[in-house]
PDB file of C-alpha atoms and ligand atoms in Angstrom:
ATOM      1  CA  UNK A  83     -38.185   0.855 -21.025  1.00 85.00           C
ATOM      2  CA  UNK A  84     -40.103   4.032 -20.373  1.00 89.00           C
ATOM      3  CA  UNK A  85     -38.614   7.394 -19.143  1.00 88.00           C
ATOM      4  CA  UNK A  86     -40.857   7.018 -15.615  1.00 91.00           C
ATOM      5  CA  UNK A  87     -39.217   3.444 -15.384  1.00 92.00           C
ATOM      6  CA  UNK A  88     -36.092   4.777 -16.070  1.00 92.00           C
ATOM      7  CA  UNK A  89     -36.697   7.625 -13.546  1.00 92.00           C
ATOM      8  CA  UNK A  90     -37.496   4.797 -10.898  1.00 94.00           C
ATOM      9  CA  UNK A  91     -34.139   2.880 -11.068  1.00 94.00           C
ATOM     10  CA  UNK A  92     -32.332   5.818 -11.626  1.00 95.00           C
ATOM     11  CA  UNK A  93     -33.905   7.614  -8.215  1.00 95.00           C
ATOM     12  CA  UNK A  94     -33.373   3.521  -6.773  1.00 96.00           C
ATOM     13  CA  UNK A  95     -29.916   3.726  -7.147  1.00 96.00           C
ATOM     14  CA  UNK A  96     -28.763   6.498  -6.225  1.00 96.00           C
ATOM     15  CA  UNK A  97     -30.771   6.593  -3.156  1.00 96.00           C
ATOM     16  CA  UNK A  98     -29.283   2.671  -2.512  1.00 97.00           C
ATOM     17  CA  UNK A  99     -25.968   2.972  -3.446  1.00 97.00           C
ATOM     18  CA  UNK A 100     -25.195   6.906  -4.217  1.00 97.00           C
ATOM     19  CA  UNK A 101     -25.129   5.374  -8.027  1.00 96.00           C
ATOM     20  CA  UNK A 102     -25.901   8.685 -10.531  1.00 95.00           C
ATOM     21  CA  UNK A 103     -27.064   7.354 -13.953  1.00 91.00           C
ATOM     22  CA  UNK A 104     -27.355   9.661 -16.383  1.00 82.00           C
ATOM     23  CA  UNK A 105     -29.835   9.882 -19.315  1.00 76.00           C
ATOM     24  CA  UNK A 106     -27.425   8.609 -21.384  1.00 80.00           C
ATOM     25  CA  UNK A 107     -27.444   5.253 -19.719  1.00 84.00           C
ATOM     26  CA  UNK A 108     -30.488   3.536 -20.661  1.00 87.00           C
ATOM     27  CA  UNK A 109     -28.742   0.895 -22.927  1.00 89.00           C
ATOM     28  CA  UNK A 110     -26.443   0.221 -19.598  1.00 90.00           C
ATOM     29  CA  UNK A 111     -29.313   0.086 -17.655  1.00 92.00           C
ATOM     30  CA  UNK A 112     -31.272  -2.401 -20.233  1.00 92.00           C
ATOM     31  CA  UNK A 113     -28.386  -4.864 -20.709  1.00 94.00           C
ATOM     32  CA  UNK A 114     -27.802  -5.479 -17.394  1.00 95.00           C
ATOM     33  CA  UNK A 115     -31.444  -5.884 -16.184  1.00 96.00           C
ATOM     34  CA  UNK A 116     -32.367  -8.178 -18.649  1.00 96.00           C
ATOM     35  CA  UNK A 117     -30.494 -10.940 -17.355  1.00 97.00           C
ATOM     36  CA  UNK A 118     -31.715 -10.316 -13.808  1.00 97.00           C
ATOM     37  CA  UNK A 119     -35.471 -10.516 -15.093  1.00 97.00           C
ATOM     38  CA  UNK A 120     -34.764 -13.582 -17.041  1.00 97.00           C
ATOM     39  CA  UNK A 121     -33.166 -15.188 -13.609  1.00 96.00           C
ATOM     40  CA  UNK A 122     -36.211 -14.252 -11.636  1.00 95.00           C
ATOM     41  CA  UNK A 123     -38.248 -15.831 -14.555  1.00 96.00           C
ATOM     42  CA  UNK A 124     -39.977 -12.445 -15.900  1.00 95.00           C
ATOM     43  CA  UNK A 125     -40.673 -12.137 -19.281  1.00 96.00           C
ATOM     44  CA  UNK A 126     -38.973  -8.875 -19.817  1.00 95.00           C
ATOM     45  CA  UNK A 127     -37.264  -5.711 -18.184  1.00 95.00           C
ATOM     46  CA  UNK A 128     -40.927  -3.963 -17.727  1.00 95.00           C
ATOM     47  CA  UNK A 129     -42.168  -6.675 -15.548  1.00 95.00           C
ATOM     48  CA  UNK A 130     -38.974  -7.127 -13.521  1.00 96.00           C
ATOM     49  CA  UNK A 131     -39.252  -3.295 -12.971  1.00 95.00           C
ATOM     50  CA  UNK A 132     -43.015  -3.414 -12.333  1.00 94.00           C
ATOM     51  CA  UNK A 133     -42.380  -5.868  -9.724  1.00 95.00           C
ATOM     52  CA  UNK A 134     -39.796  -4.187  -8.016  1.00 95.00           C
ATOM     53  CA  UNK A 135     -41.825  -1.184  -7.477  1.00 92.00           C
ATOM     54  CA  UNK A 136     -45.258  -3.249  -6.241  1.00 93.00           C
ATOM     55  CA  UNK A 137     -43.471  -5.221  -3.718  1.00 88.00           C
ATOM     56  CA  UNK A 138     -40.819  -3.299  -2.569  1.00 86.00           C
ATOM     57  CA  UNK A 139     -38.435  -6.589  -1.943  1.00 90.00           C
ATOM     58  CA  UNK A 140     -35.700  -5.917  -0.407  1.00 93.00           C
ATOM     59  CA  UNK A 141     -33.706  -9.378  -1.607  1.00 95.00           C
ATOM     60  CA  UNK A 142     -34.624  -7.755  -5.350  1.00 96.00           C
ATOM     61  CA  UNK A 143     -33.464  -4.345  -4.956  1.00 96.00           C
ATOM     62  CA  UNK A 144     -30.390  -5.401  -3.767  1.00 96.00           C
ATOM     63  CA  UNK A 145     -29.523  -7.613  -6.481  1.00 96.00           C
ATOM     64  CA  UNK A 146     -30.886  -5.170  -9.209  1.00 97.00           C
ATOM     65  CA  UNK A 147     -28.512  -2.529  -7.278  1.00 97.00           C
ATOM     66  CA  UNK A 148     -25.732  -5.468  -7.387  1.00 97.00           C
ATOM     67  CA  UNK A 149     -26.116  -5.807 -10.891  1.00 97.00           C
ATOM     68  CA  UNK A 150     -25.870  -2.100 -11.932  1.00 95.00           C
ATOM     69  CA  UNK A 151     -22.663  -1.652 -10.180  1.00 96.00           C
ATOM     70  CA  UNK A 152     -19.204  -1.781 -12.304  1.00 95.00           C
ATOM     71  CA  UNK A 153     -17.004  -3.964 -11.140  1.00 97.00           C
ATOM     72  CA  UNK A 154     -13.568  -3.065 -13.280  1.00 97.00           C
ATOM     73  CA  UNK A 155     -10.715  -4.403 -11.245  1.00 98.00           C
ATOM     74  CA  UNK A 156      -7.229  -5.872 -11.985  1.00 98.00           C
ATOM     75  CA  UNK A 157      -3.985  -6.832 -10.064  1.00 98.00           C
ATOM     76  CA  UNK A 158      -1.576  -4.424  -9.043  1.00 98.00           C
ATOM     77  CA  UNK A 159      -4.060  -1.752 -10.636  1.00 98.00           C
ATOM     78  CA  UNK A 160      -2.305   1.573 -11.611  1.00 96.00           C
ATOM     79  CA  UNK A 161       0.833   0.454 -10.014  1.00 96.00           C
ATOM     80  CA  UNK A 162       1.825   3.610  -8.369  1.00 96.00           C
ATOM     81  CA  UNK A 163      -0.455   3.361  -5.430  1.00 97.00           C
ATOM     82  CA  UNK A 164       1.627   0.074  -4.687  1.00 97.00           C
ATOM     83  CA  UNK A 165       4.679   1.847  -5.393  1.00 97.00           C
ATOM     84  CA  UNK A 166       3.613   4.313  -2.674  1.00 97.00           C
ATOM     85  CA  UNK A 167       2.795   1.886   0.124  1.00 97.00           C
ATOM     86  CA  UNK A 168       6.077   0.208  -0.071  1.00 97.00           C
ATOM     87  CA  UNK A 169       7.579   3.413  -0.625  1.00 97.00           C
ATOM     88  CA  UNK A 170       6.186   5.929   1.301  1.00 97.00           C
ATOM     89  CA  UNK A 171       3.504   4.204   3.763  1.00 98.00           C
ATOM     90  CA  UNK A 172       4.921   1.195   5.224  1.00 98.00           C
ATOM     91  CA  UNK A 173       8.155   3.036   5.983  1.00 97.00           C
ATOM     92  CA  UNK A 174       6.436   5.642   7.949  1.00 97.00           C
ATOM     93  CA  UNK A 175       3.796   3.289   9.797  1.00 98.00           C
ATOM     94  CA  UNK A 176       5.938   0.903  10.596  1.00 97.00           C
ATOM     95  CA  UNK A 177       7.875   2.983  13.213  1.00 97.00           C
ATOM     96  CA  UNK A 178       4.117   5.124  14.062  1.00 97.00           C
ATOM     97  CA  UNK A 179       2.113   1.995  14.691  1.00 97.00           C
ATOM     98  CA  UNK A 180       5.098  -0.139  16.374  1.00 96.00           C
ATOM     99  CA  UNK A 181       3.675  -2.200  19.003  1.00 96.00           C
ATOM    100  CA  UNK A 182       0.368  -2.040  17.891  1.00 97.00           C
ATOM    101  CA  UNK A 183      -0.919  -3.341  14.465  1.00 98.00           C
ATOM    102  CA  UNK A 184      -1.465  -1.498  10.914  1.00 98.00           C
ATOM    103  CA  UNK A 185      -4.911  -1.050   9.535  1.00 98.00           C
ATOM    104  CA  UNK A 186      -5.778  -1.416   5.740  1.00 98.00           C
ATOM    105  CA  UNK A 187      -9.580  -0.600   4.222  1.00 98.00           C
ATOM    106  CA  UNK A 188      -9.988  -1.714   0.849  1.00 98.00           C
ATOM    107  CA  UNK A 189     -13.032   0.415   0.723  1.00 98.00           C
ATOM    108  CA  UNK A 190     -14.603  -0.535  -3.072  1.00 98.00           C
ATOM    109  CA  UNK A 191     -12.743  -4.036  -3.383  1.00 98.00           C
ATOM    110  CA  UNK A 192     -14.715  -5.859  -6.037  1.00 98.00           C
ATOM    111  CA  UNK A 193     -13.633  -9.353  -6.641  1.00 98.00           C
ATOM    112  CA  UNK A 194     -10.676  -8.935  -4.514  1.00 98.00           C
ATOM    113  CA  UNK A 195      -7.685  -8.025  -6.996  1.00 98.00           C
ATOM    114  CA  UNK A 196      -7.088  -4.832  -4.828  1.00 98.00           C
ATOM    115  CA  UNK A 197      -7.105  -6.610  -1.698  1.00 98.00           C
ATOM    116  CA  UNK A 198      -5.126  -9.580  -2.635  1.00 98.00           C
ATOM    117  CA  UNK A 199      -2.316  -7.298  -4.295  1.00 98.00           C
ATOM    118  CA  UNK A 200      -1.781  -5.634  -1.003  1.00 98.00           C
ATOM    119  CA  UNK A 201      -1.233  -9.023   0.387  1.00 98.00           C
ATOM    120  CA  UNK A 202       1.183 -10.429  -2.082  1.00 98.00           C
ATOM    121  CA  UNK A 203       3.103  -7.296  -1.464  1.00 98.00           C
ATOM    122  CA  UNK A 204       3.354  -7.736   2.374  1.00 98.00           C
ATOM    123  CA  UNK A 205       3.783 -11.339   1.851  1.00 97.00           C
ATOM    124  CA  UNK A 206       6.887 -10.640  -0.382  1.00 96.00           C
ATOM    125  CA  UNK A 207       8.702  -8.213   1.583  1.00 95.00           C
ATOM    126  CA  UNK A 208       7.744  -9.168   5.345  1.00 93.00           C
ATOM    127  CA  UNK A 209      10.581  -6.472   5.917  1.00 96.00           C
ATOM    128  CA  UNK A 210       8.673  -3.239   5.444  1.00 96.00           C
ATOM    129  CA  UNK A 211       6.294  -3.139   7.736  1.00 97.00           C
ATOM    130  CA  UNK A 212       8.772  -3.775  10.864  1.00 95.00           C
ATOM    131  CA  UNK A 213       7.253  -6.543  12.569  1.00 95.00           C
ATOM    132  CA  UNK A 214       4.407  -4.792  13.000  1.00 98.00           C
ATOM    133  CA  UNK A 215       1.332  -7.297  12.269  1.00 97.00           C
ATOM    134  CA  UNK A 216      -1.119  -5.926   9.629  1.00 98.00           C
ATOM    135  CA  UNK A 217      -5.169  -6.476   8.833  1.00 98.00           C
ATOM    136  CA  UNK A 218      -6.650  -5.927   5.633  1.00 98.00           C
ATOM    137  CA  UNK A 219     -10.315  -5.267   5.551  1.00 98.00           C
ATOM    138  CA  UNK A 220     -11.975  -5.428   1.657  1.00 98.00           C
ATOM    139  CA  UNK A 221     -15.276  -4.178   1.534  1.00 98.00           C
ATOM    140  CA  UNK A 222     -17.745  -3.989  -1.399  1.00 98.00           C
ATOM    141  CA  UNK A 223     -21.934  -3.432  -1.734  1.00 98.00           C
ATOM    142  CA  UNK A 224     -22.164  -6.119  -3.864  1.00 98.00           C
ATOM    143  CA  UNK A 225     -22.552  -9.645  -2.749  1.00 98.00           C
ATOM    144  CA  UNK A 226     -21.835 -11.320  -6.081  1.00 97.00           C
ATOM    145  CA  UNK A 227     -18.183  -9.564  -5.701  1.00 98.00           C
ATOM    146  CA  UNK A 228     -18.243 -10.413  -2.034  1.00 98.00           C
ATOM    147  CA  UNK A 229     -18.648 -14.169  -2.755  1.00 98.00           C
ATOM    148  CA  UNK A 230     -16.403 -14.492  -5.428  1.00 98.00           C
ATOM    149  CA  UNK A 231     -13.604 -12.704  -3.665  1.00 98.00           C
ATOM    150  CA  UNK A 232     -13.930 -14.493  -0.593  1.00 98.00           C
ATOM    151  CA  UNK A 233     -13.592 -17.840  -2.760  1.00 97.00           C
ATOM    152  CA  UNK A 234     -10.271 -16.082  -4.121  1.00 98.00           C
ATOM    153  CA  UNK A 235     -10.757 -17.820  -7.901  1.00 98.00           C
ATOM    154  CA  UNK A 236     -10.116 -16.218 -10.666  1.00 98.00           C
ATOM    155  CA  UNK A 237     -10.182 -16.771 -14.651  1.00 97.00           C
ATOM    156  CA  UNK A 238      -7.547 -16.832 -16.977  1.00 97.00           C
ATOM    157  CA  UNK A 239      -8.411 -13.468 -17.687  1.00 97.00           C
ATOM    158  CA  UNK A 240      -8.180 -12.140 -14.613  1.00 98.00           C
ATOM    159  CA  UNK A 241      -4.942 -13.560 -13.965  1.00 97.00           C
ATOM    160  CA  UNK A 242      -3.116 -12.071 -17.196  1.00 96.00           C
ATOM    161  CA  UNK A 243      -4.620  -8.851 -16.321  1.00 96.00           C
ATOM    162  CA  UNK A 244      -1.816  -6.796 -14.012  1.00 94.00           C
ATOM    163  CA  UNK A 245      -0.308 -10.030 -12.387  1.00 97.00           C
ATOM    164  CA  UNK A 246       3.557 -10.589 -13.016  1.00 96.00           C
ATOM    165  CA  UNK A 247       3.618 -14.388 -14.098  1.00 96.00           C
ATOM    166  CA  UNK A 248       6.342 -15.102 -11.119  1.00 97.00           C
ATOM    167  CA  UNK A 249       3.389 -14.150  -8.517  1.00 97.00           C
ATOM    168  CA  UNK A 250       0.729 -15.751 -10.701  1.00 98.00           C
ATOM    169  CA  UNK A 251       3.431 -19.241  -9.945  1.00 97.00           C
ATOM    170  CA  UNK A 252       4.019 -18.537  -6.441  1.00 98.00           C
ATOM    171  CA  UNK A 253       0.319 -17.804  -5.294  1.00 98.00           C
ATOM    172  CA  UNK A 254      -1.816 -19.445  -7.507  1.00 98.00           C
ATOM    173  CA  UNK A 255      -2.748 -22.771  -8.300  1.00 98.00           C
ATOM    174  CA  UNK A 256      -5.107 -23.253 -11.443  1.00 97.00           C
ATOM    175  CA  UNK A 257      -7.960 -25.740 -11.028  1.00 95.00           C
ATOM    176  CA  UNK A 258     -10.007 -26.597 -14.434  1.00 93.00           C
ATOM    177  CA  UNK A 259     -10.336 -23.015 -16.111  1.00 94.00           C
ATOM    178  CA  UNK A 260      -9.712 -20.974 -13.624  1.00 97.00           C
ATOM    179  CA  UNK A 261      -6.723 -19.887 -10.528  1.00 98.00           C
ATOM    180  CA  UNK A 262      -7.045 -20.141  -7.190  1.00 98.00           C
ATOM    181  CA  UNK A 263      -5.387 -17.702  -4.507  1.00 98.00           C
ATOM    182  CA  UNK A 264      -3.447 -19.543  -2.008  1.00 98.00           C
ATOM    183  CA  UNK A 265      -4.760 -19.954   1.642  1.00 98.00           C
ATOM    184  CA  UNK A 266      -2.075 -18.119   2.958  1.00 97.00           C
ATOM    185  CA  UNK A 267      -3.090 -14.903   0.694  1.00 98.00           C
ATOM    186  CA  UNK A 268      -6.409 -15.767   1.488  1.00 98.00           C
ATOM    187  CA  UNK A 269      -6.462 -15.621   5.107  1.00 98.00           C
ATOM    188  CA  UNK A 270      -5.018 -12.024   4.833  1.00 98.00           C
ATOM    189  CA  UNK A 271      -7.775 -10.364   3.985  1.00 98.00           C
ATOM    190  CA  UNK A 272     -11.490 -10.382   5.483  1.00 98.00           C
ATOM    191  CA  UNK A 273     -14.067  -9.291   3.538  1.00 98.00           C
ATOM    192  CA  UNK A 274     -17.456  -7.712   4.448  1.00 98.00           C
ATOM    193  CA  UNK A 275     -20.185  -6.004   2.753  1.00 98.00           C
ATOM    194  CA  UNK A 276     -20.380  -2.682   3.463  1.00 98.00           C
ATOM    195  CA  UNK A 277     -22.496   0.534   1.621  1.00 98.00           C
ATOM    196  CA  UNK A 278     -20.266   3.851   1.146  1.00 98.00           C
ATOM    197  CA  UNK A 279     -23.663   5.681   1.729  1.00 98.00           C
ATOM    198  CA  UNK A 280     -24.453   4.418   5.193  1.00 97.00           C
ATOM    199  CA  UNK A 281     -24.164   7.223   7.659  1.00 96.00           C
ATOM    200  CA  UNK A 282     -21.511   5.331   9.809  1.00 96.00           C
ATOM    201  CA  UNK A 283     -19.288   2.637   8.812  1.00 97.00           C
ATOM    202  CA  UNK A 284     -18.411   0.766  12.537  1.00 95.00           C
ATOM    203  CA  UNK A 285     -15.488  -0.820  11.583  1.00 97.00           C
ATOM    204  CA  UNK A 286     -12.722   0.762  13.571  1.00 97.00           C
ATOM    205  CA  UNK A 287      -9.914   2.826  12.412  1.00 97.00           C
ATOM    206  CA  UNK A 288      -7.832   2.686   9.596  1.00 98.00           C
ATOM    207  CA  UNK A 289      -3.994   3.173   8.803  1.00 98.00           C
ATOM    208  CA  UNK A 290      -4.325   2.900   5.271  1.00 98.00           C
ATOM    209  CA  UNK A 291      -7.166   3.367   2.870  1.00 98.00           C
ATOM    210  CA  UNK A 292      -7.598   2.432  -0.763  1.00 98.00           C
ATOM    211  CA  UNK A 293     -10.624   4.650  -1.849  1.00 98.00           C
ATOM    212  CA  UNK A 294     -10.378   3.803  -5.666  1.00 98.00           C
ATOM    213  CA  UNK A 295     -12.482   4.046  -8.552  1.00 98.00           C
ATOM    214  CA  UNK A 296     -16.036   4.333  -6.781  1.00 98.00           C
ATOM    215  CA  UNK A 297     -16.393   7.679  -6.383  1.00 97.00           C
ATOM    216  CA  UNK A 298     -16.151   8.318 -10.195  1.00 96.00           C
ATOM    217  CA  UNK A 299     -19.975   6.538  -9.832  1.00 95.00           C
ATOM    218  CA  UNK A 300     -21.216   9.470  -7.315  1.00 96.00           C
ATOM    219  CA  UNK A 301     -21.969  12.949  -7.577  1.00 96.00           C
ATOM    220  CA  UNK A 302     -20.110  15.375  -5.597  1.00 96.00           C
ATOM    221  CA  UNK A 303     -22.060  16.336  -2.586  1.00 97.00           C
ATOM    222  CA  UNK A 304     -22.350  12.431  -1.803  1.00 97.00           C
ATOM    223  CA  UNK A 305     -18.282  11.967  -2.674  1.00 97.00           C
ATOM    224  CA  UNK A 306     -17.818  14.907  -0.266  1.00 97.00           C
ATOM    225  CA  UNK A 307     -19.677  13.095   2.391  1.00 97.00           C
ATOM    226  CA  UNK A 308     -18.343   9.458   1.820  1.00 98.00           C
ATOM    227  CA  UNK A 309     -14.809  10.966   1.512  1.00 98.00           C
ATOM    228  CA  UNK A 310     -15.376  12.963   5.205  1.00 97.00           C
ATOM    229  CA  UNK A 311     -16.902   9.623   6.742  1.00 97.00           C
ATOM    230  CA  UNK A 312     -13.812   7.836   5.386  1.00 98.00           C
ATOM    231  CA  UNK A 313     -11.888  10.223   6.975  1.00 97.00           C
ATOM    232  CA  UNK A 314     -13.494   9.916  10.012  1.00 96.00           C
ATOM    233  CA  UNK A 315     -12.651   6.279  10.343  1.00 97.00           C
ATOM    234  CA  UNK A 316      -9.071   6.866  10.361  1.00 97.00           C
ATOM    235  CA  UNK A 317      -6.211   7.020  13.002  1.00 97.00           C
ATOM    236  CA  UNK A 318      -3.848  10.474  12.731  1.00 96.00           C
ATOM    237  CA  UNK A 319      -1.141  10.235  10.297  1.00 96.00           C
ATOM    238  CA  UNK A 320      -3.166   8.065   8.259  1.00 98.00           C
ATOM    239  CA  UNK A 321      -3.067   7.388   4.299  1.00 98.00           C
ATOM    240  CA  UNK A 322      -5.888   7.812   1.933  1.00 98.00           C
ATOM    241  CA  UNK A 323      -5.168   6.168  -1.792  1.00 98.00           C
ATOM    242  CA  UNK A 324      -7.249   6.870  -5.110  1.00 97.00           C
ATOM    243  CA  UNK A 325      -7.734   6.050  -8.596  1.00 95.00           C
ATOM    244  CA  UNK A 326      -5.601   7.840 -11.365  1.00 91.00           C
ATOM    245  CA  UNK A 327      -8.316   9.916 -12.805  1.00 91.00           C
ATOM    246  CA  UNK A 328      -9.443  10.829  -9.384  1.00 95.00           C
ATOM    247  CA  UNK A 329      -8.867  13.967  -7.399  1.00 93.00           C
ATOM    248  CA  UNK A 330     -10.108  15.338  -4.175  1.00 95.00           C
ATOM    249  CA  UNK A 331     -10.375  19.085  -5.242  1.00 93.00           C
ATOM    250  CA  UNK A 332     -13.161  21.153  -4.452  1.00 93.00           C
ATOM    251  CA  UNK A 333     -14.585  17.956  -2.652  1.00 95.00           C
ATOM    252  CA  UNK A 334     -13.248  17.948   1.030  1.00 96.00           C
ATOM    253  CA  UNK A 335     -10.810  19.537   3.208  1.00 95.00           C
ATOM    254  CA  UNK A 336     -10.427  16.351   5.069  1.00 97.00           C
ATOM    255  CA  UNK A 337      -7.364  15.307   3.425  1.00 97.00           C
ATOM    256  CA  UNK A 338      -4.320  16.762   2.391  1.00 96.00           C
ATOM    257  CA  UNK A 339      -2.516  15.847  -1.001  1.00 95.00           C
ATOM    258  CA  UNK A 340       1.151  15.250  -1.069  1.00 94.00           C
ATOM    259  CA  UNK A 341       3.883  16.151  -2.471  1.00 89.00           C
ATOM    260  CA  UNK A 342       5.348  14.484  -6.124  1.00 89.00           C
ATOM    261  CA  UNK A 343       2.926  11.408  -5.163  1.00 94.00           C
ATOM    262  CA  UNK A 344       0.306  11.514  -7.605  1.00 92.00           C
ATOM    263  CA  UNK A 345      -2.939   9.865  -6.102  1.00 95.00           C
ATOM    264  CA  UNK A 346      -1.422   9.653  -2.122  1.00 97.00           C
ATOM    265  CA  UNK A 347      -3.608  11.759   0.031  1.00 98.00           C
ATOM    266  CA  UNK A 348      -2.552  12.537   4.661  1.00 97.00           C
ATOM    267  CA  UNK A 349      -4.951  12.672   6.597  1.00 97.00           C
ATOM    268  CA  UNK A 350      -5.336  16.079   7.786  1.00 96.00           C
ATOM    269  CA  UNK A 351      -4.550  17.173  11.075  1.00 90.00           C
ATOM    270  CA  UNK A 352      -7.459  19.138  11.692  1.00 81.00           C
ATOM    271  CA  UNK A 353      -9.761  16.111  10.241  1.00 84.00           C
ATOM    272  CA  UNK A 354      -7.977  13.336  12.674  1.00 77.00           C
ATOM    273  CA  UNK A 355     -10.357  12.549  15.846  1.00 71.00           C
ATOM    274  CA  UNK A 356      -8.698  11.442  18.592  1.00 59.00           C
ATOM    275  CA  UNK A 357      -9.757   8.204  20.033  1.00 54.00           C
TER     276      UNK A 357
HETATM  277  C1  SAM B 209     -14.765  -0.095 -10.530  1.00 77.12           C
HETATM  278  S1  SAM B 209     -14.787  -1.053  -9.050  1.00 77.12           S
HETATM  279  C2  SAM B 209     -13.274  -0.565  -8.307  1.00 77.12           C
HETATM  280  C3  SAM B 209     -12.538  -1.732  -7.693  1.00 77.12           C
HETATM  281  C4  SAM B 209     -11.173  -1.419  -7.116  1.00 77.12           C
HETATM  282  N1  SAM B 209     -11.243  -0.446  -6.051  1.00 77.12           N
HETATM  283  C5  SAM B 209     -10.232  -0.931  -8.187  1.00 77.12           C
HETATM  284  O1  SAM B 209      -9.944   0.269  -8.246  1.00 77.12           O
HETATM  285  O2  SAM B 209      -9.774  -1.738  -8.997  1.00 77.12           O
HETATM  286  C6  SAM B 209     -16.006  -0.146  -8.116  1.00 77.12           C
HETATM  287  C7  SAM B 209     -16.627  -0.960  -6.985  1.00 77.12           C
HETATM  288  O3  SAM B 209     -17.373  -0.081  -6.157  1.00 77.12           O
HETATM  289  C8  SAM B 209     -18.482  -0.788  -5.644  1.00 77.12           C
HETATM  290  N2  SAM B 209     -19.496   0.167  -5.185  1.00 77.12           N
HETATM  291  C9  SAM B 209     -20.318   0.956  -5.917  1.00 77.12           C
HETATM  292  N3  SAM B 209     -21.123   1.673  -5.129  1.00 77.12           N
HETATM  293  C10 SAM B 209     -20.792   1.353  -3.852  1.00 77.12           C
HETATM  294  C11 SAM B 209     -21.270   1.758  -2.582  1.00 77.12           C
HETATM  295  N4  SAM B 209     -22.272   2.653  -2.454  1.00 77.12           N
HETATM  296  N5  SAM B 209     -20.696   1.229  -1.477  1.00 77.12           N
HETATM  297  C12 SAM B 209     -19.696   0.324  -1.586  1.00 77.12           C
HETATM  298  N6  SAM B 209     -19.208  -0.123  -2.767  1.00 77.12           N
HETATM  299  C13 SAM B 209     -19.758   0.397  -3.890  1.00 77.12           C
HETATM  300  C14 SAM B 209     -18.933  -1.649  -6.802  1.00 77.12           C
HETATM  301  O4  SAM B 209     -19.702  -2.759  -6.385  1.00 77.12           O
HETATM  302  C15 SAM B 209     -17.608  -2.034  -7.458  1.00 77.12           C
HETATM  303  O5  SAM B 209     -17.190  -3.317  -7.073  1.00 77.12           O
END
């Protein structure tokens, strides 16, 4: 691939999906457009590229932007953040949001690990939450994730990866090679595809947000901006979660990070709208 070709799906990307691809990523880039090019029946990466850029199709970009996105996801990832919504965020919501229902955004939800492990938690402990009825929302840019997640299967792989073997029993039922979630899990969560850089995100207010390893992929006057929309789609007193490398500092006053819970962000007063 040439450095102008290059240039053009870098510039593609990150005007798509906020997606910053460094010089460095050429091999990354190569290895996962060849397959696409060889599924659209092109020859090679040049023509896939040179056809992207005569026609302009919109069905293409979005699967070569599906393709170049990492989709690194396991059960019960990190642990803590699961810690801290039995912990410290059911506790608390459960008397603030009595009488009316708790809101969960899975905001970068891949194939549906992070989505599903909320469930399994509320499904275990029906206790911490009060009563109060809860939605989870999982949304993802990539359709490929999308699908598979709504069809809640999952490999042997996936499975052993962060899943105690007691929950991969009670929930899962393995069918050829693979596991799938039970209906009951299923049904918990909706999923719905949904770009971190569109300027509004319409789908109500949140409670709770996971926010977790996406923002790694952006640079920091778009994770500013995603992480003050974000904000703006939640209810006061509401929880903002992230990955364990990840940090708000320097990035947005929007949120405010807590004390002793590494990863746990409030929603700051003076960033809450009121309905
Ligand atoms: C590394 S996964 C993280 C999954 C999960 N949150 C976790 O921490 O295990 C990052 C996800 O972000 C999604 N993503 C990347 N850019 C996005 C964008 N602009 N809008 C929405 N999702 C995006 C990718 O498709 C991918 O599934």
């Amino acid at each position: 691939m040439n450095s102008q070709d290059f240039e053009f799906v870098s510039q593609l990307l990150r005007k798509r999906a906020g997606i910053v691809l460094t010089g460095d990523k050429m091999y990354l880039l190569e290895s996962r457009l060849a397959p696409l090019a060889r599924k659209e029946g092109l020859p090679s990466i040049d023509d896939l590229i040179h056809v992207v850029r005569a026609r302009r199709d919109e069905r293409l970009i979005n699967q070569l932007v599906d393709v170049m996105t990492t989709n690194e996801t396991f059960f019960f990832r990190d642990k803590t953040p699961f810690e801290h919504l039995k912990e410290a965020i059911f506790p608390v919501l459960a008397q603030a949001r009595r009488g009316s229902r708790i809101r969960i955004w899975c905001a970068a939800s891949s194939t549906g690990q992070e989505p599903y492990s909320i469930a399994m938690i509320l499904d275990q402990n029906p206790a911490l939450t009060g009563g109060v009825p809860v939605e989870i929302i999982a949304t993802d840019i990539s359709d490929r994730c999308l699908e598979r997640a709504r069809q809640g299967l999952f490999t042997q792989f996936e499975v052993q990866r962060g899943l105690p073997v007691q929950m991969l029993m009670h929930y899962f039922t393995q069918q050829d090679d693979h596991w799938r979630i039970s209906e009951r899990l299923r049904q918990m969560v909706s999923f719905r595809k949904l770009n971190l850089m569109d300027p509004a995100y319409n789908l109500g207010r949140f409670d709770v947000v996971f926010c977790r390893n996406v923002l790694i992929y952006f640079d920091v006057p778009t994770k500013t901006e995603v992480l003050d929309r974000i904000a703006g789609s939640m209810n006061p007193g509401g929880f903002m979660l992230m990955g364990a490398a990840e940090s708000i500092a320097g990035m947005t006053q929007s949120f405010d990070v807590t004390q002793d819970r590494r990863g746990l962000y409030k929603l700051a007063s003076r960033a809450a709208k009121v309905a």
